[in-house]
Amino acid sequence: LSAQATGQAAKSARTVVIAGVPDGLLHNDVMSDILVIHFQKLKNNGGDVEEVIYPTTRKGVAYVTFEDQEVAESVLKKDEHQLKDVRLPRHYLLEVTRYCENVFSSVTSVLNMSVFKDQFVLEDLLEEFKKKSTALSFGPLQSNGHISVQGSFPAIKLLRDFLLLKAKSLPEENKREESKSHQRPRRRLQQHRLTQETSNFIHDADREKQVVVLDTDVYCYMKCFFSRTFLVHDVVISDTTDGDITTVCIENAGSRSDAGQVLRVKKKIENESRKLHNALRKERICFEKHTRDEKRRYKWVCESLKPHYPYVLIIPYDTHIDVIGNSSQIFEFVREM
């Protein structure tokens, strides 16, 4: 999975988003061929095309992947792309923007590996981590067993799962020590005892509880556009946001509630968040040297554009504005803004 993520990141650097493709005029295969021809021409700063994805979930939008990243960069530099072909009734102006594969802020977490020191050579264990998690960056191993890890949220979760499997092989006294340890990440993963993390299941008198850890951006998007996911009869859903990580707690409303309902809701939230994490992109507009009036104007413009982009989430902060949506929408939004 880590190798696949690395390959996907490299592919995204060779991919551009094409908006303004004339929709419904020709068969989709024909339109794809026209796009290939256009972006292979040297006069369009083009080159060898590896793949064209058309149609997509957004009307008039295509994704073009080149064999060479330099070609993608060259295509982006061209001032204007006019789609011309004898099979088209006229010329069409295309909007070409950079494809953004992984724009969510990376997770930075400090792992406490001291729990493994009596069973493994920590340096060897670290090398095993690096081989299995090539999409992550590891800092130096400290004398107290702590190490800083940085990478995407899904990659951190994969490492967590791997650590849990390792921890399950430890003697019981080591497990108890691990349950007392905790991480202190800048982008914090909420910590629970090992038995909770392993099963994500807790018995609390007559109640049942499930815990899901989500990227805060994904969670905010879900709450805004998929609110029904969190409105379930006989189930109480609460959340705790700590920076870029949100922990969602799902539990029965009472002793007579359906015992399987909590698990079903958990699975639904996980499935929705997984789809959104793969589909959503985020663009951050920073206020580095802006005056108060300039910041106010940015926020006013964002509000005025909202009705034209109903599926773009805008989150204003004092220092920046986050724009979250699919790749083509956020690029169009930011460009128009």
Coordinates of C-alpha atoms in Angstrom, one line a residue:
L1 CA 0.0 0.0 0.0
S2 CA 2.8 2.4 0.8
A3 CA 4.5 1.7 -2.5
Q4 CA 1.2 2.2 -4.3
A5 CA 0.8 5.5 -2.5
T6 CA 4.3 6.6 -3.6
G7 CA 3.6 5.6 -7.2
Q8 CA 0.3 7.5 -7.1
A9 CA 1.9 10.6 -5.8
A10 CA 4.4 10.5 -8.7
K11 CA 1.6 10.0 -11.2
S12 CA -0.3 13.0 -9.8
A13 CA 2.7 15.2 -10.6
R14 CA 2.3 14.3 -14.2
T15 CA -1.4 14.9 -14.3
V16 CA -3.3 18.1 -15.2
V17 CA -7.0 18.9 -14.9
I18 CA -8.8 20.0 -18.1
A19 CA -12.0 22.1 -17.7
G20 CA -14.2 23.3 -20.6
V21 CA -14.3 20.1 -22.6
P22 CA -17.3 20.3 -24.9
D23 CA -19.8 17.9 -23.4
G24 CA -22.3 15.8 -25.4
L25 CA -21.1 16.7 -28.9
L26 CA -19.2 13.6 -29.7
H27 CA -18.8 10.1 -28.3
N28 CA -16.6 10.0 -25.2
D29 CA -14.0 7.8 -26.9
V30 CA -13.8 10.3 -29.8
M31 CA -13.4 13.3 -27.4
S32 CA -10.7 11.4 -25.5
D33 CA -8.8 10.9 -28.8
I34 CA -9.2 14.7 -29.6
L35 CA -7.7 15.5 -26.2
V36 CA -4.8 13.2 -26.7
I37 CA -4.0 14.7 -30.1
H38 CA -4.2 18.2 -28.7
F39 CA -1.9 17.6 -25.8
Q40 CA 0.6 15.6 -27.8
K41 CA 1.3 18.6 -30.2
L42 CA 4.5 20.5 -29.6
K43 CA 2.8 23.8 -30.4
N44 CA 0.7 23.2 -27.3
N45 CA 3.8 22.5 -25.2
G46 CA 2.7 18.9 -25.2
G47 CA 4.3 15.5 -25.4
D48 CA 3.6 11.8 -24.9
V49 CA 0.3 11.2 -23.2
E50 CA 0.0 8.2 -20.9
E51 CA -3.7 8.3 -20.1
V52 CA -6.8 10.4 -20.5
I53 CA -9.7 10.0 -18.1
Y54 CA -12.9 11.3 -19.7
P55 CA -15.8 11.6 -18.8
T56 CA -15.4 12.2 -15.1
T57 CA -17.8 12.9 -12.2
R58 CA -17.8 16.6 -13.1
K59 CA -19.3 17.7 -16.4
G60 CA -16.8 19.0 -19.0
V61 CA -13.7 18.0 -16.9
A62 CA -11.0 15.5 -18.0
Y63 CA -7.7 14.4 -16.5
V64 CA -4.7 14.0 -18.7
T65 CA -1.6 12.2 -17.5
F66 CA 1.7 12.6 -19.4
E67 CA 4.6 10.2 -19.4
D68 CA 7.0 12.9 -18.3
Q69 CA 6.4 15.4 -15.5
E70 CA 8.3 18.1 -17.5
V71 CA 5.7 17.9 -20.2
A72 CA 2.9 18.5 -17.6
E73 CA 4.8 21.6 -16.3
S74 CA 5.3 22.8 -19.9
V75 CA 1.6 22.4 -20.7
L76 CA 0.6 24.4 -17.5
K77 CA 2.9 27.3 -18.6
K78 CA 1.1 27.8 -22.0
D79 CA -1.1 30.9 -21.8
E80 CA -4.0 29.6 -23.7
H81 CA -5.2 26.2 -24.9
Q82 CA -7.8 26.1 -27.7
L83 CA -9.2 22.8 -28.6
K84 CA -9.4 22.5 -32.4
D85 CA -10.5 19.5 -34.5
V86 CA -12.4 19.0 -37.8
R87 CA -14.9 17.0 -35.8
L88 CA -15.8 19.9 -33.6
P89 CA -18.2 22.7 -34.8
R90 CA -15.8 25.4 -33.4
H91 CA -12.8 26.1 -31.2
Y92 CA -13.2 25.6 -27.5
L93 CA -11.1 27.4 -24.8
L94 CA -9.7 24.9 -22.3
E95 CA -8.8 25.7 -18.7
V96 CA -5.7 23.7 -17.7
T97 CA -4.8 23.5 -14.0
R98 CA -2.5 21.4 -11.8
Y99 CA -3.8 18.2 -10.4
C100 CA -3.5 18.1 -6.6
E101 CA -3.2 14.5 -5.3
N102 CA -2.5 14.9 -1.6
V103 CA -3.1 18.3 -0.3
F104 CA -4.1 17.5 3.3
S105 CA -1.5 18.6 5.8
S106 CA 0.8 15.7 6.7
V107 CA 0.6 14.0 10.0
T108 CA 3.5 14.5 12.3
S109 CA 3.6 12.1 15.3
V110 CA 6.1 11.1 17.9
L111 CA 6.2 7.4 18.5
N112 CA 7.3 5.9 21.8
M113 CA 9.1 2.7 20.8
S114 CA 10.6 2.0 24.3
V115 CA 7.9 -0.6 24.9
F116 CA 9.7 -2.8 22.3
K117 CA 13.2 -2.5 23.7
D118 CA 13.2 -5.7 25.7
Q119 CA 11.9 -7.8 22.7
F120 CA 13.5 -6.1 19.7
V121 CA 16.6 -4.2 18.7
L122 CA 15.1 -0.8 18.2
E123 CA 17.4 0.1 15.3
D124 CA 16.4 -3.1 13.4
L125 CA 12.7 -2.5 14.2
L126 CA 13.0 1.0 12.8
E127 CA 14.5 -0.3 9.6
E128 CA 11.6 -2.7 9.3
F129 CA 9.2 0.3 9.7
K130 CA 11.0 2.2 6.9
K131 CA 10.8 -0.8 4.5
K132 CA 7.1 -1.3 5.1
S133 CA 6.2 2.5 5.2
T134 CA 8.2 4.0 2.3
A135 CA 5.7 6.9 2.1
L136 CA 6.7 8.1 5.6
S137 CA 9.6 10.2 6.8
F138 CA 11.4 9.1 10.0
G139 CA 13.5 11.3 12.2
P140 CA 16.5 10.1 14.3
L141 CA 15.8 7.5 17.0
Q142 CA 16.2 9.2 20.4
S143 CA 17.9 7.6 23.4
N144 CA 14.5 7.4 25.2
G145 CA 13.0 5.4 22.3
H146 CA 11.0 8.3 20.8
I147 CA 11.1 8.9 17.1
S148 CA 9.3 11.5 15.0
V149 CA 7.3 10.3 12.0
Q150 CA 5.7 12.4 9.2
G151 CA 3.5 11.5 6.3
S152 CA -0.1 11.3 5.1
F153 CA -2.9 10.4 7.4
P154 CA -3.6 7.0 5.7
A155 CA 0.1 6.1 5.8
I156 CA 0.2 6.9 9.5
K157 CA -2.8 4.7 10.1
L158 CA -1.1 1.9 8.3
L159 CA 1.9 2.2 10.5
R160 CA -0.3 2.3 13.6
D161 CA -1.9 -1.0 12.5
F162 CA 1.5 -2.5 12.0
L163 CA 2.6 -1.4 15.4
L164 CA -0.5 -2.9 17.0
L165 CA 0.3 -6.3 15.4
K166 CA 3.8 -6.0 16.8
A167 CA 2.5 -5.1 20.2
K168 CA 0.1 -8.0 20.3
S169 CA 3.1 -10.3 20.2
L170 CA 4.5 -8.8 23.4
P171 CA 4.1 -10.4 26.9
E172 CA 1.3 -9.1 28.9
E173 CA 3.4 -6.9 31.2
N174 CA 4.8 -5.1 28.2
K175 CA 1.3 -4.5 26.9
R176 CA 0.3 -2.9 30.2
E177 CA 3.3 -0.6 30.0
E178 CA 2.4 0.3 26.4
S179 CA -1.2 1.1 27.4
K180 CA 0.3 3.8 29.8
S181 CA 2.5 5.4 27.1
H182 CA 1.1 8.0 24.7
Q183 CA 2.2 9.9 21.7
R184 CA 2.6 13.7 21.6
P185 CA 2.1 14.6 17.9
R186 CA 1.8 18.1 16.6
R187 CA -1.1 16.7 14.6
R188 CA -2.3 14.5 17.5
L189 CA -3.8 11.0 17.1
Q190 CA -6.1 10.5 20.1
Q191 CA -4.7 7.8 22.3
H192 CA -6.6 4.9 23.9
R193 CA -5.5 1.8 25.6
L194 CA -4.1 -0.9 23.5
T195 CA -7.2 -3.1 23.9
Q196 CA -9.3 -0.2 22.7
E197 CA -7.2 0.5 19.7
T198 CA -7.0 -3.2 18.7
S199 CA -10.7 -3.8 18.8
N200 CA -12.1 -0.2 18.8
F201 CA -14.8 -1.7 21.0
I202 CA -15.7 -0.8 24.6
H203 CA -18.3 -2.2 27.0
D204 CA -19.6 0.5 29.4
A205 CA -22.4 -0.9 31.6
D206 CA -25.4 -1.2 29.3
R207 CA -23.8 0.9 26.6
E208 CA -21.7 0.0 23.6
K209 CA -19.1 2.3 22.2
Q210 CA -17.1 2.5 19.0
V211 CA -14.3 5.0 18.2
V212 CA -13.2 6.3 14.8
V213 CA -10.2 8.5 14.2
L214 CA -10.6 10.9 11.2
D215 CA -8.8 13.6 9.4
T216 CA -10.4 16.9 10.7
D217 CA -10.8 18.3 7.1
V218 CA -12.6 15.1 6.0
Y219 CA -14.8 15.2 9.1
C220 CA -15.7 18.8 8.6
Y221 CA -16.7 18.1 5.0
M222 CA -18.8 15.1 6.1
K223 CA -20.5 17.2 8.7
C224 CA -21.4 19.8 6.2
F225 CA -22.4 17.8 3.1
F226 CA -23.2 14.3 4.6
S227 CA -24.8 15.3 7.9
R228 CA -27.3 12.4 7.8
T229 CA -24.4 10.1 8.4
F230 CA -24.2 11.4 12.0
L231 CA -28.0 11.6 12.6
V232 CA -29.0 8.0 13.5
H233 CA -31.9 6.9 15.7
D234 CA -30.9 5.5 19.0
V235 CA -27.3 6.3 18.5
V236 CA -25.3 9.1 20.2
I237 CA -22.4 10.5 18.2
S238 CA -19.9 12.9 19.8
D239 CA -16.6 14.3 18.6
T240 CA -13.3 15.6 20.0
T241 CA -11.2 17.7 17.6
D242 CA -7.5 18.1 18.5
G243 CA -5.8 20.0 15.7
D244 CA -6.0 18.1 12.4
I245 CA -7.3 14.9 14.0
T246 CA -10.9 14.4 15.1
T247 CA -12.0 11.4 17.2
V248 CA -15.6 10.4 16.7
C249 CA -17.3 8.4 19.5
I250 CA -20.4 6.3 18.6
E251 CA -22.5 4.7 21.4
N252 CA -26.0 3.4 22.0
A253 CA -28.5 5.8 23.4
G254 CA -29.8 3.3 25.9
S255 CA -29.8 -0.3 27.0
R256 CA -32.7 -1.2 24.6
S257 CA -30.9 0.0 21.5
D258 CA -29.9 -2.4 18.7
A259 CA -26.5 -3.8 19.7
G260 CA -25.4 -4.0 16.1
Q261 CA -26.4 -0.4 15.2
V262 CA -23.3 1.2 16.7
L263 CA -21.0 -1.0 14.6
R264 CA -23.0 -0.4 11.5
V265 CA -22.8 3.4 12.0
K266 CA -19.0 3.1 12.6
K267 CA -18.6 1.2 9.3
K268 CA -20.6 3.7 7.4
I269 CA -18.6 6.6 8.8
E270 CA -15.3 4.8 7.9
N271 CA -16.5 4.0 4.4
E272 CA -17.6 7.6 3.7
S273 CA -14.4 9.1 5.1
R274 CA -12.3 6.7 3.0
K275 CA -14.1 7.7 -0.2
L276 CA -13.8 11.4 0.7
H277 CA -10.1 11.2 1.6
N278 CA -9.5 9.8 -1.9
A279 CA -11.7 12.3 -3.7
L280 CA -11.2 15.6 -1.8
R281 CA -8.4 18.1 -2.3
K282 CA -7.6 21.2 -0.2
E283 CA -6.1 24.5 -1.3
R284 CA -4.8 26.9 1.4
I285 CA -4.8 30.7 0.9
C286 CA -2.3 32.2 3.4
F287 CA -2.4 35.7 4.7
E288 CA 1.3 36.3 5.1
K289 CA 1.6 40.1 4.6
H290 CA -2.0 41.0 4.1
T291 CA -3.6 43.9 6.0
R292 CA -6.8 43.5 8.0
D293 CA -8.9 45.0 5.2
E294 CA -7.3 42.7 2.6
K295 CA -8.1 39.7 4.8
R296 CA -11.7 40.9 5.2
R297 CA -12.0 41.3 1.4
Y298 CA -10.7 37.8 0.8
K299 CA -13.3 36.4 3.2
W300 CA -16.1 38.5 1.6
V301 CA -15.2 37.3 -1.9
C302 CA -15.2 33.7 -0.6
E303 CA -18.7 34.2 0.7
S304 CA -19.9 35.7 -2.6
L305 CA -18.6 32.8 -4.6
K306 CA -20.1 30.1 -2.3
P307 CA -23.5 29.9 -4.2
H308 CA -21.6 29.1 -7.4
Y309 CA -19.7 26.2 -5.8
P310 CA -22.2 24.4 -3.6
Y311 CA -19.9 21.4 -2.9
V312 CA -16.9 23.4 -1.9
L313 CA -16.3 23.8 1.8
I314 CA -14.7 27.1 2.9
I315 CA -13.1 27.3 6.4
P316 CA -11.8 30.8 7.3
Y317 CA -9.1 31.3 9.9
D318 CA -7.2 34.3 11.1
T319 CA -4.1 33.4 9.2
H320 CA -5.5 31.6 6.2
I321 CA -8.5 30.2 4.4
D322 CA -8.9 26.5 3.6
V323 CA -10.9 25.5 0.4
I324 CA -11.9 21.9 0.3
G325 CA -13.6 20.1 -2.6
N326 CA -12.7 18.0 -5.6
S327 CA -9.7 18.9 -7.6
S328 CA -11.3 20.8 -10.5
Q329 CA -13.8 22.7 -8.3
I330 CA -11.2 24.1 -5.9
F331 CA -8.8 25.2 -8.6
E332 CA -11.7 26.9 -10.4
F333 CA -12.8 28.5 -7.1
V334 CA -9.3 29.8 -6.2
R335 CA -8.6 31.1 -9.6
E336 CA -11.9 33.0 -9.7
M337 CA -11.4 34.3 -6.3

